[in-house]
């Protein structure tokens, strides 16, 4: 039957997930002049029509409305803590001379004793040795597992499901010895630690495998009374919500670890995990800095700009990332009561950083910048300057006061250049 379908339809019928998104990259719009005019939803207009003109009114009235709109229309609601019960931390290993003596490395197993169907998550924490006090900490998920972030050969290999990837030596959806260190260029541990910061990370697939049916083997099914038979409703959480939940559980643990200054946590993520860090930062104010690296569509990029990836593409390729409602805005973005400048504003008055890459047009670098720019009215209420420039800056020219921004040379990735900016930004804002 498929043979009789037109070629384009066949393509969309047969491909889903990464392959579908990749196929769309060639035909997406990359022409500024073809973006239809759009109007952003008003940040400072409350549901009852009143105008928000003070920081207090933002915090008490408008912010909760905006957060609820993101829950209902984009990422879904994170279940109430009563649903998951106590969180258990087990420190399974402490190595005081990690990285040639520069750091202490710990592994912490986080689980939910009331929900044993969820296998829990393995957190890897590096803290710098030789500091006089607790260290501020970057908290972020990884794509490949702790053994991929670190090059230390004694880091346990993750045994969880992984997305197929020949280059990363994933065989039958599992990591192999050859997978070690494959994400280490994105996590320059020695650079971060040498500046006095700690790093805490976990494999996002520990919370939920990243494919459309992955939730059945993850936290979402384990917490749902219907388990794998759950029919997800509008407003219920998607995978990004679940991965963000994992980041907040790491913050729970870090509050108990005296090597870490849990009052100074920066949440960070790249790409789909940048969408995740933005959502974690929006919900959890313990993250004192919120960093989005190349988060693009569904993250920092304005959804109303039809440039690069669109709502239609992302919700077809990765329906499991969002709450069901979000797909209804495919090709109808104007009907969505939020856009992503409001997601950045949810970080206020905390500092946020948005990073783009010039060869990452799929993520719409300009749309990522504009989210930062248009979050300014909320930072104004707190007397704080955001990106502090009227136009997207040139390549490799970082800008910003309370909202950092840069577009760097190169492709979709996390590089030393990105980290140099994050370290400067965190050092400035955490007052070290
Ligand atoms: C792409 C997707 C992007 C981005 C990226 C990634 O396929 O279209 O939105 O999330 O994956 O996470 O690497």
GROMACS .gro file of C-alpha atoms and ligand atoms in nm:
model
  445
    1UNK     CA    1   0.000   0.000   0.000
    2UNK     CA    2   0.276   0.240   0.095
    3UNK     CA    3   0.415   0.219  -0.259
    4UNK     CA    4   0.115   0.412  -0.387
    5UNK     CA    5   0.158   0.707  -0.153
    6UNK     CA    6   0.323   1.024  -0.286
    7UNK     CA    7   0.694   1.033  -0.200
    8UNK     CA    8   0.671   1.316   0.054
    9UNK     CA    9   0.387   1.152   0.241
   10UNK     CA   10   0.578   0.825   0.247
   11UNK     CA   11   0.867   1.003   0.407
   12UNK     CA   12   0.659   1.145   0.688
   13UNK     CA   13   0.472   0.818   0.730
   14UNK     CA   14   0.782   0.606   0.765
   15UNK     CA   15   1.007   0.832   0.966
   16UNK     CA   16   0.964   0.940   1.323
   17UNK     CA   17   1.196   1.068   1.594
   18UNK     CA   18   1.551   1.171   1.506
   19UNK     CA   19   1.521   1.059   1.143
   20UNK     CA   20   1.210   1.264   1.085
   21UNK     CA   21   1.364   1.574   1.247
   22UNK     CA   22   1.678   1.529   1.038
   23UNK     CA   23   1.484   1.495   0.715
   24UNK     CA   24   1.300   1.819   0.794
   25UNK     CA   25   1.624   2.013   0.846
   26UNK     CA   26   1.677   2.038   0.472
   27UNK     CA   27   1.336   2.179   0.389
   28UNK     CA   28   1.274   2.409   0.688
   29UNK     CA   29   1.258   2.786   0.640
   30UNK     CA   30   1.586   2.971   0.695
   31UNK     CA   31   1.481   3.297   0.530
   32UNK     CA   32   1.406   3.587   0.767
   33UNK     CA   33   1.193   3.756   0.500
   34UNK     CA   34   0.957   3.456   0.496
   35UNK     CA   35   0.869   3.477   0.866
   36UNK     CA   36   0.508   3.588   0.896
   37UNK     CA   37   0.455   3.886   1.129
   38UNK     CA   38   0.363   3.778   1.480
   39UNK     CA   39   0.260   3.930   1.811
   40UNK     CA   40   0.398   3.791   2.134
   41UNK     CA   41   0.162   3.724   2.425
   42UNK     CA   42   0.188   3.997   2.685
   43UNK     CA   43   0.408   3.919   2.979
   44UNK     CA   44   0.269   4.182   3.208
   45UNK     CA   45  -0.102   4.151   3.138
   46UNK     CA   46  -0.277   3.931   3.392
   47UNK     CA   47  -0.562   3.692   3.309
   48UNK     CA   48  -0.807   3.939   3.464
   49UNK     CA   49  -0.685   4.211   3.227
   50UNK     CA   50  -0.490   4.408   3.486
   51UNK     CA   51  -0.139   4.533   3.418
   52UNK     CA   52   0.143   4.404   3.633
   53UNK     CA   53   0.364   4.693   3.737
   54UNK     CA   54   0.555   4.574   4.045
   55UNK     CA   55   0.793   4.290   4.125
   56UNK     CA   56   0.554   4.181   4.398
   57UNK     CA   57   0.258   4.157   4.158
   58UNK     CA   58   0.475   3.957   3.917
   59UNK     CA   59   0.580   3.712   4.190
   60UNK     CA   60   0.240   3.673   4.353
   61UNK     CA   61   0.001   3.711   4.064
   62UNK     CA   62   0.137   3.690   3.712
   63UNK     CA   63   0.426   3.448   3.760
   64UNK     CA   64   0.201   3.168   3.894
   65UNK     CA   65  -0.031   3.226   3.597
   66UNK     CA   66   0.254   3.201   3.347
   67UNK     CA   67   0.392   2.889   3.516
   68UNK     CA   68   0.047   2.729   3.503
   69UNK     CA   69   0.017   2.818   3.133
   70UNK     CA   70   0.345   2.639   3.060
   71UNK     CA   71   0.218   2.339   3.254
   72UNK     CA   72  -0.112   2.328   3.070
   73UNK     CA   73   0.012   2.404   2.719
   74UNK     CA   74   0.378   2.307   2.686
   75UNK     CA   75   0.551   2.072   2.932
   76UNK     CA   76   0.271   1.947   3.157
   77UNK     CA   77   0.234   1.948   3.533
   78UNK     CA   78   0.494   1.787   3.755
   79UNK     CA   79   0.302   1.567   4.001
   80UNK     CA   80   0.270   1.682   4.358
   81UNK     CA   81   0.548   1.561   4.594
   82UNK     CA   82   0.287   1.358   4.787
   83UNK     CA   83   0.256   1.140   4.473
   84UNK     CA   84   0.615   1.025   4.489
   85UNK     CA   85   0.672   1.016   4.864
   86UNK     CA   86   1.013   1.016   5.031
   87UNK     CA   87   1.327   1.046   4.819
   88UNK     CA   88   1.617   0.823   4.921
   89UNK     CA   89   1.985   0.904   4.869
   90UNK     CA   90   2.257   0.641   4.898
   91UNK     CA   91   2.615   0.751   4.857
   92UNK     CA   92   2.758   0.443   4.689
   93UNK     CA   93   3.117   0.557   4.636
   94UNK     CA   94   3.350   0.836   4.748
   95UNK     CA   95   3.687   0.871   4.576
   96UNK     CA   96   3.897   1.146   4.731
   97UNK     CA   97   4.172   1.146   4.471
   98UNK     CA   98   3.972   1.163   4.150
   99UNK     CA   99   4.114   1.340   3.844
  100UNK     CA  100   4.468   1.297   3.965
  101UNK     CA  101   4.389   1.434   4.310
  102UNK     CA  102   4.216   1.749   4.191
  103UNK     CA  103   3.869   1.639   4.290
  104UNK     CA  104   3.652   1.422   4.508
  105UNK     CA  105   3.413   1.208   4.310
  106UNK     CA  106   3.095   1.065   4.456
  107UNK     CA  107   2.822   0.846   4.319
  108UNK     CA  108   2.477   0.883   4.469
  109UNK     CA  109   2.187   0.652   4.395
  110UNK     CA  110   1.857   0.842   4.418
  111UNK     CA  111   1.540   0.636   4.442
  112UNK     CA  112   1.179   0.641   4.552
  113UNK     CA  113   1.122   0.363   4.806
  114UNK     CA  114   0.746   0.385   4.755
  115UNK     CA  115   0.786   0.336   4.378
  116UNK     CA  116   1.030   0.048   4.324
  117UNK     CA  117   0.917   0.011   3.962
  118UNK     CA  118   1.140   0.310   3.893
  119UNK     CA  119   1.501   0.194   3.900
  120UNK     CA  120   1.629   0.524   4.031
  121UNK     CA  121   1.909   0.746   3.906
  122UNK     CA  122   2.287   0.746   3.942
  123UNK     CA  123   2.428   1.089   4.017
  124UNK     CA  124   2.796   1.162   3.965
  125UNK     CA  125   2.931   1.453   4.169
  126UNK     CA  126   3.277   1.604   4.137
  127UNK     CA  127   3.381   1.862   4.396
  128UNK     CA  128   3.714   2.047   4.381
  129UNK     CA  129   3.974   1.947   4.639
  130UNK     CA  130   4.155   2.211   4.838
  131UNK     CA  131   3.870   2.458   4.864
  132UNK     CA  132   3.822   2.626   5.199
  133UNK     CA  133   3.443   2.611   5.182
  134UNK     CA  134   3.161   2.434   5.001
  135UNK     CA  135   3.164   2.471   4.622
  136UNK     CA  136   2.897   2.626   4.399
  137UNK     CA  137   2.777   2.361   4.160
  138UNK     CA  138   2.666   2.316   3.798
  139UNK     CA  139   2.383   2.065   3.773
  140UNK     CA  140   2.297   1.912   3.437
  141UNK     CA  141   2.180   1.595   3.266
  142UNK     CA  142   2.391   1.404   3.015
  143UNK     CA  143   2.299   1.233   2.689
  144UNK     CA  144   2.537   0.944   2.733
  145UNK     CA  145   2.571   0.861   3.103
  146UNK     CA  146   2.831   0.932   3.370
  147UNK     CA  147   3.090   0.714   3.195
  148UNK     CA  148   3.049   0.934   2.886
  149UNK     CA  149   3.092   1.261   3.078
  150UNK     CA  150   3.407   1.145   3.258
  151UNK     CA  151   3.716   0.991   3.104
  152UNK     CA  152   3.801   0.809   3.429
  153UNK     CA  153   3.799   0.440   3.352
  154UNK     CA  154   3.655   0.337   3.690
  155UNK     CA  155   3.325   0.517   3.638
  156UNK     CA  156   3.058   0.245   3.618
  157UNK     CA  157   2.923   0.195   3.268
  158UNK     CA  158   2.553   0.274   3.249
  159UNK     CA  159   2.345  -0.036   3.182
  160UNK     CA  160   2.035   0.157   3.078
  161UNK     CA  161   1.869   0.187   2.738
  162UNK     CA  162   2.043   0.434   2.506
  163UNK     CA  163   1.952   0.578   2.168
  164UNK     CA  164   2.118   0.398   1.878
  165UNK     CA  165   2.448   0.569   1.790
  166UNK     CA  166   2.731   0.398   1.603
  167UNK     CA  167   2.981   0.681   1.662
  168UNK     CA  168   2.924   0.655   2.035
  169UNK     CA  169   2.958   0.277   2.023
  170UNK     CA  170   2.608   0.207   2.146
  171UNK     CA  171   2.537  -0.156   2.063
  172UNK     CA  172   2.185  -0.299   2.094
  173UNK     CA  173   2.081   0.016   2.278
  174UNK     CA  174   2.347  -0.029   2.543
  175UNK     CA  175   2.674   0.152   2.615
  176UNK     CA  176   2.997  -0.041   2.565
  177UNK     CA  177   3.352   0.009   2.697
  178UNK     CA  178   3.426   0.208   2.380
  179UNK     CA  179   3.152   0.456   2.478
  180UNK     CA  180   3.359   0.593   2.765
  181UNK     CA  181   3.433   0.964   2.752
  182UNK     CA  182   3.224   1.027   2.440
  183UNK     CA  183   3.064   1.334   2.597
  184UNK     CA  184   3.372   1.459   2.782
  185UNK     CA  185   3.436   1.748   2.543
  186UNK     CA  186   3.098   1.886   2.651
  187UNK     CA  187   3.193   1.859   3.018
  188UNK     CA  188   3.542   2.009   3.062
  189UNK     CA  189   3.562   1.889   3.421
  190UNK     CA  190   3.915   2.008   3.493
  191UNK     CA  191   3.840   2.360   3.368
  192UNK     CA  192   3.524   2.381   3.578
  193UNK     CA  193   3.680   2.234   3.891
  194UNK     CA  194   3.993   2.449   3.865
  195UNK     CA  195   3.770   2.754   3.895
  196UNK     CA  196   3.626   2.627   4.220
  197UNK     CA  197   3.297   2.488   4.091
  198UNK     CA  198   3.151   2.143   4.146
  199UNK     CA  199   2.962   1.943   3.882
  200UNK     CA  200   2.666   1.711   3.942
  201UNK     CA  201   2.521   1.512   3.656
  202UNK     CA  202   2.299   1.216   3.573
  203UNK     CA  203   2.203   1.021   3.263
  204UNK     CA  204   1.864   1.150   3.150
  205UNK     CA  205   1.763   0.798   3.044
  206UNK     CA  206   1.776   0.695   3.411
  207UNK     CA  207   1.452   0.888   3.452
  208UNK     CA  208   1.299   0.795   3.119
  209UNK     CA  209   1.434   0.639   2.799
  210UNK     CA  210   1.415   0.896   2.519
  211UNK     CA  211   1.169   0.750   2.270
  212UNK     CA  212   0.795   0.772   2.225
  213UNK     CA  213   0.721   0.465   2.439
  214UNK     CA  214   1.011   0.521   2.679
  215UNK     CA  215   0.787   0.644   2.959
  216UNK     CA  216   0.655   0.291   3.007
  217UNK     CA  217   0.995   0.192   3.144
  218UNK     CA  218   1.055   0.510   3.338
  219UNK     CA  219   0.946   0.734   3.618
  220UNK     CA  220   0.623   0.849   3.457
  221UNK     CA  221   0.473   0.502   3.439
  222UNK     CA  222   0.607   0.416   3.785
  223UNK     CA  223   0.428   0.716   3.936
  224UNK     CA  224   0.106   0.672   3.743
  225UNK     CA  225  -0.164   0.451   3.901
  226UNK     CA  226  -0.236   0.307   3.553
  227UNK     CA  227   0.133   0.232   3.488
  228UNK     CA  228   0.209   0.141   3.128
  229UNK     CA  229  -0.164   0.160   3.046
  230UNK     CA  230  -0.176   0.535   3.119
  231UNK     CA  231  -0.356   0.748   2.861
  232UNK     CA  232  -0.184   1.083   2.883
  233UNK     CA  233  -0.418   1.378   2.910
  234UNK     CA  234  -0.370   1.743   2.818
  235UNK     CA  235  -0.171   1.911   3.092
  236UNK     CA  236  -0.004   1.593   3.222
  237UNK     CA  237   0.372   1.584   3.212
  238UNK     CA  238   0.593   1.477   2.925
  239UNK     CA  239   0.951   1.352   2.920
  240UNK     CA  240   1.106   1.699   2.952
  241UNK     CA  241   0.907   1.743   3.272
  242UNK     CA  242   1.031   1.409   3.402
  243UNK     CA  243   1.396   1.483   3.316
  244UNK     CA  244   1.362   1.823   3.485
  245UNK     CA  245   1.223   1.645   3.791
  246UNK     CA  246   1.549   1.448   3.803
  247UNK     CA  247   1.746   1.772   3.821
  248UNK     CA  248   1.542   1.890   4.117
  249UNK     CA  249   1.606   1.561   4.298
  250UNK     CA  250   1.977   1.624   4.252
  251UNK     CA  251   1.923   1.964   4.417
  252UNK     CA  252   1.747   1.779   4.704
  253UNK     CA  253   2.058   1.568   4.750
  254UNK     CA  254   2.303   1.856   4.716
  255UNK     CA  255   2.127   2.034   5.001
  256UNK     CA  256   2.246   1.748   5.222
  257UNK     CA  257   2.609   1.744   5.102
  258UNK     CA  258   2.841   1.973   5.296
  259UNK     CA  259   3.098   1.981   5.012
  260UNK     CA  260   2.847   2.174   4.801
  261UNK     CA  261   2.712   2.523   4.844
  262UNK     CA  262   2.350   2.443   4.759
  263UNK     CA  263   2.261   2.812   4.774
  264UNK     CA  264   2.461   2.852   4.453
  265UNK     CA  265   2.342   2.598   4.200
  266UNK     CA  266   2.344   2.663   3.824
  267UNK     CA  267   2.127   2.435   3.613
  268UNK     CA  268   2.260   2.367   3.264
  269UNK     CA  269   2.161   2.162   2.962
  270UNK     CA  270   2.225   2.130   2.591
  271UNK     CA  271   1.967   2.099   2.316
  272UNK     CA  272   1.672   1.886   2.434
  273UNK     CA  273   1.840   1.893   2.771
  274UNK     CA  274   1.860   2.273   2.743
  275UNK     CA  275   1.482   2.273   2.710
  276UNK     CA  276   1.491   2.057   3.022
  277UNK     CA  277   1.719   2.293   3.218
  278UNK     CA  278   1.497   2.591   3.132
  279UNK     CA  279   1.192   2.406   3.258
  280UNK     CA  280   1.375   2.287   3.571
  281UNK     CA  281   1.486   2.644   3.642
  282UNK     CA  282   1.136   2.778   3.586
  283UNK     CA  283   0.991   2.541   3.844
  284UNK     CA  284   1.268   2.527   4.101
  285UNK     CA  285   1.411   2.851   4.235
  286UNK     CA  286   1.694   2.664   4.409
  287UNK     CA  287   1.863   2.689   4.071
  288UNK     CA  288   2.018   3.033   4.114
  289UNK     CA  289   2.132   3.049   3.750
  290UNK     CA  290   1.952   2.894   3.454
  291UNK     CA  291   2.157   2.807   3.145
  292UNK     CA  292   2.026   2.704   2.805
  293UNK     CA  293   2.285   2.581   2.555
  294UNK     CA  294   2.148   2.563   2.198
  295UNK     CA  295   1.803   2.467   2.331
  296UNK     CA  296   1.617   2.584   2.019
  297UNK     CA  297   1.256   2.497   1.942
  298UNK     CA  298   1.061   2.395   2.251
  299UNK     CA  299   1.336   2.570   2.452
  300UNK     CA  300   1.459   2.928   2.428
  301UNK     CA  301   1.358   2.991   2.063
  302UNK     CA  302   1.037   3.187   2.004
  303UNK     CA  303   0.778   2.943   1.870
  304UNK     CA  304   0.601   3.214   1.669
  305UNK     CA  305   0.901   3.258   1.440
  306UNK     CA  306   0.881   3.007   1.160
  307UNK     CA  307   1.256   2.962   1.127
  308UNK     CA  308   1.437   2.628   1.147
  309UNK     CA  309   1.255   2.367   1.354
  310UNK     CA  310   0.884   2.435   1.411
  311UNK     CA  311   0.618   2.328   1.658
  312UNK     CA  312   0.477   2.096   1.389
  313UNK     CA  313   0.811   1.923   1.335
  314UNK     CA  314   0.912   1.887   1.697
  315UNK     CA  315   0.577   1.758   1.819
  316UNK     CA  316   0.567   1.502   1.538
  317UNK     CA  317   0.927   1.388   1.583
  318UNK     CA  318   0.926   1.389   1.963
  319UNK     CA  319   0.564   1.377   2.083
  320UNK     CA  320   0.672   1.236   2.418
  321UNK     CA  321   0.875   1.543   2.517
  322UNK     CA  322   0.573   1.769   2.579
  323UNK     CA  323   0.227   1.758   2.725
  324UNK     CA  324  -0.029   1.648   2.464
  325UNK     CA  325  -0.177   1.997   2.432
  326UNK     CA  326   0.139   2.135   2.275
  327UNK     CA  327   0.093   1.950   1.944
  328UNK     CA  328  -0.233   2.139   1.889
  329UNK     CA  329  -0.026   2.455   1.824
  330UNK     CA  330   0.146   2.302   1.521
  331UNK     CA  331   0.094   2.561   1.246
  332UNK     CA  332  -0.125   2.755   1.489
  333UNK     CA  333   0.136   2.906   1.720
  334UNK     CA  334  -0.061   3.229   1.755
  335UNK     CA  335  -0.323   3.041   1.957
  336UNK     CA  336  -0.072   2.936   2.222
  337UNK     CA  337  -0.108   3.162   2.527
  338UNK     CA  338   0.268   3.159   2.589
  339UNK     CA  339   0.588   3.204   2.396
  340UNK     CA  340   0.940   3.138   2.513
  341UNK     CA  341   1.027   3.489   2.631
  342UNK     CA  342   0.787   3.398   2.913
  343UNK     CA  343   0.992   3.089   2.994
  344UNK     CA  344   1.303   3.304   3.033
  345UNK     CA  345   1.102   3.550   3.242
  346UNK     CA  346   1.014   3.266   3.481
  347UNK     CA  347   1.382   3.266   3.582
  348UNK     CA  348   1.365   3.632   3.693
  349UNK     CA  349   1.506   3.787   3.898
  350UNK     CA  350   1.765   3.509   3.887
  351UNK     CA  351   2.029   3.533   3.615
  352UNK     CA  352   1.975   3.330   3.299
  353UNK     CA  353   2.211   3.255   3.010
  354UNK     CA  354   2.111   3.170   2.654
  355UNK     CA  355   2.374   3.042   2.412
  356UNK     CA  356   2.345   2.989   2.038
  357UNK     CA  357   2.579   2.863   1.766
  358UNK     CA  358   2.600   3.016   1.423
  359UNK     CA  359   2.587   2.683   1.238
  360UNK     CA  360   2.290   2.576   1.446
  361UNK     CA  361   2.026   2.754   1.236
  362UNK     CA  362   1.787   2.467   1.306
  363UNK     CA  363   1.763   2.602   1.663
  364UNK     CA  364   1.694   2.958   1.537
  365UNK     CA  365   1.970   3.155   1.712
  366UNK     CA  366   1.791   3.485   1.654
  367UNK     CA  367   1.472   3.346   1.805
  368UNK     CA  368   1.676   3.233   2.107
  369UNK     CA  369   1.818   3.583   2.148
  370UNK     CA  370   1.476   3.746   2.110
  371UNK     CA  371   1.336   3.540   2.397
  372UNK     CA  372   1.601   3.693   2.619
  373UNK     CA  373   1.537   4.041   2.483
  374UNK     CA  374   1.161   4.019   2.533
  375UNK     CA  375   1.193   3.887   2.888
  376UNK     CA  376   1.328   4.232   2.982
  377UNK     CA  377   0.999   4.382   3.110
  378UNK     CA  378   1.003   4.134   3.399
  379UNK     CA  379   1.370   4.199   3.482
  380UNK     CA  380   1.281   4.572   3.471
  381UNK     CA  381   1.037   4.517   3.757
  382UNK     CA  382   1.336   4.405   3.964
  383UNK     CA  383   1.555   4.691   3.842
  384UNK     CA  384   1.780   4.450   3.654
  385UNK     CA  385   1.922   4.469   3.305
  386UNK     CA  386   1.885   4.155   3.093
  387UNK     CA  387   2.072   4.114   2.766
  388UNK     CA  388   2.134   4.490   2.783
  389UNK     CA  389   2.161   4.533   2.404
  390UNK     CA  390   1.880   4.608   2.155
  391UNK     CA  391   2.003   4.372   1.880
  392UNK     CA  392   2.150   4.025   1.858
  393UNK     CA  393   2.527   4.072   1.898
  394UNK     CA  394   2.789   3.959   1.648
  395UNK     CA  395   2.953   3.618   1.652
  396UNK     CA  396   3.169   3.547   1.959
  397UNK     CA  397   3.069   3.869   2.134
  398UNK     CA  398   2.903   3.773   2.461
  399UNK     CA  399   2.664   4.030   2.607
  400UNK     CA  400   2.430   4.068   2.898
  401UNK     CA  401   2.394   4.153   3.259
  402UNK     CA  402   2.124   3.935   3.419
  403UNK     CA  403   2.053   3.756   3.091
  404UNK     CA  404   2.376   3.646   2.928
  405UNK     CA  405   2.377   3.572   2.557
  406UNK     CA  406   2.626   3.469   2.294
  407UNK     CA  407   2.629   3.322   1.950
  408UNK     CA  408   2.956   3.144   1.891
  409UNK     CA  409   3.137   3.016   1.588
  410UNK     CA  410   3.064   2.654   1.508
  411UNK     CA  411   2.794   2.394   1.526
  412UNK     CA  412   2.531   2.257   1.760
  413UNK     CA  413   2.743   2.147   2.056
  414UNK     CA  414   2.880   2.250   2.395
  415UNK     CA  415   3.237   2.376   2.368
  416UNK     CA  416   3.507   2.516   2.594
  417UNK     CA  417   3.411   2.859   2.465
  418UNK     CA  418   3.056   2.810   2.596
  419UNK     CA  419   3.188   2.697   2.935
  420UNK     CA  420   3.429   2.990   2.958
  421UNK     CA  421   3.128   3.223   2.932
  422UNK     CA  422   2.922   3.023   3.183
  423UNK     CA  423   3.209   3.020   3.431
  424UNK     CA  424   3.255   3.396   3.402
  425UNK     CA  425   2.883   3.454   3.435
  426UNK     CA  426   2.849   3.222   3.735
  427UNK     CA  427   3.157   3.371   3.901
  428UNK     CA  428   3.013   3.721   3.858
  429UNK     CA  429   2.666   3.634   3.985
  430UNK     CA  430   2.761   3.396   4.261
  431UNK     CA  431   3.004   3.658   4.387
  432UNK     CA  432   3.329   3.466   4.385
  433LIG     C1  433   1.694   1.747   1.732
  433LIG     C2  434   1.570   1.822   1.772
  433LIG     C3  435   1.610   1.947   1.845
  433LIG     C4  436   1.712   1.921   1.952
  433LIG     C5  437   1.813   1.813   1.917
  433LIG     C6  438   1.892   1.753   2.031
  433LIG     O1  439   1.670   1.638   1.653
  433LIG     O2  440   1.499   1.852   1.655
  433LIG     O3  441   1.494   2.010   1.897
  433LIG     O4  442   1.652   1.892   2.072
  433LIG     O5  443   1.755   1.707   1.852
  433LIG     O6  444   1.845   1.741   2.142
  433LIG     O7  445   2.003   1.711   2.004
   0.00000   0.00000   0.00000
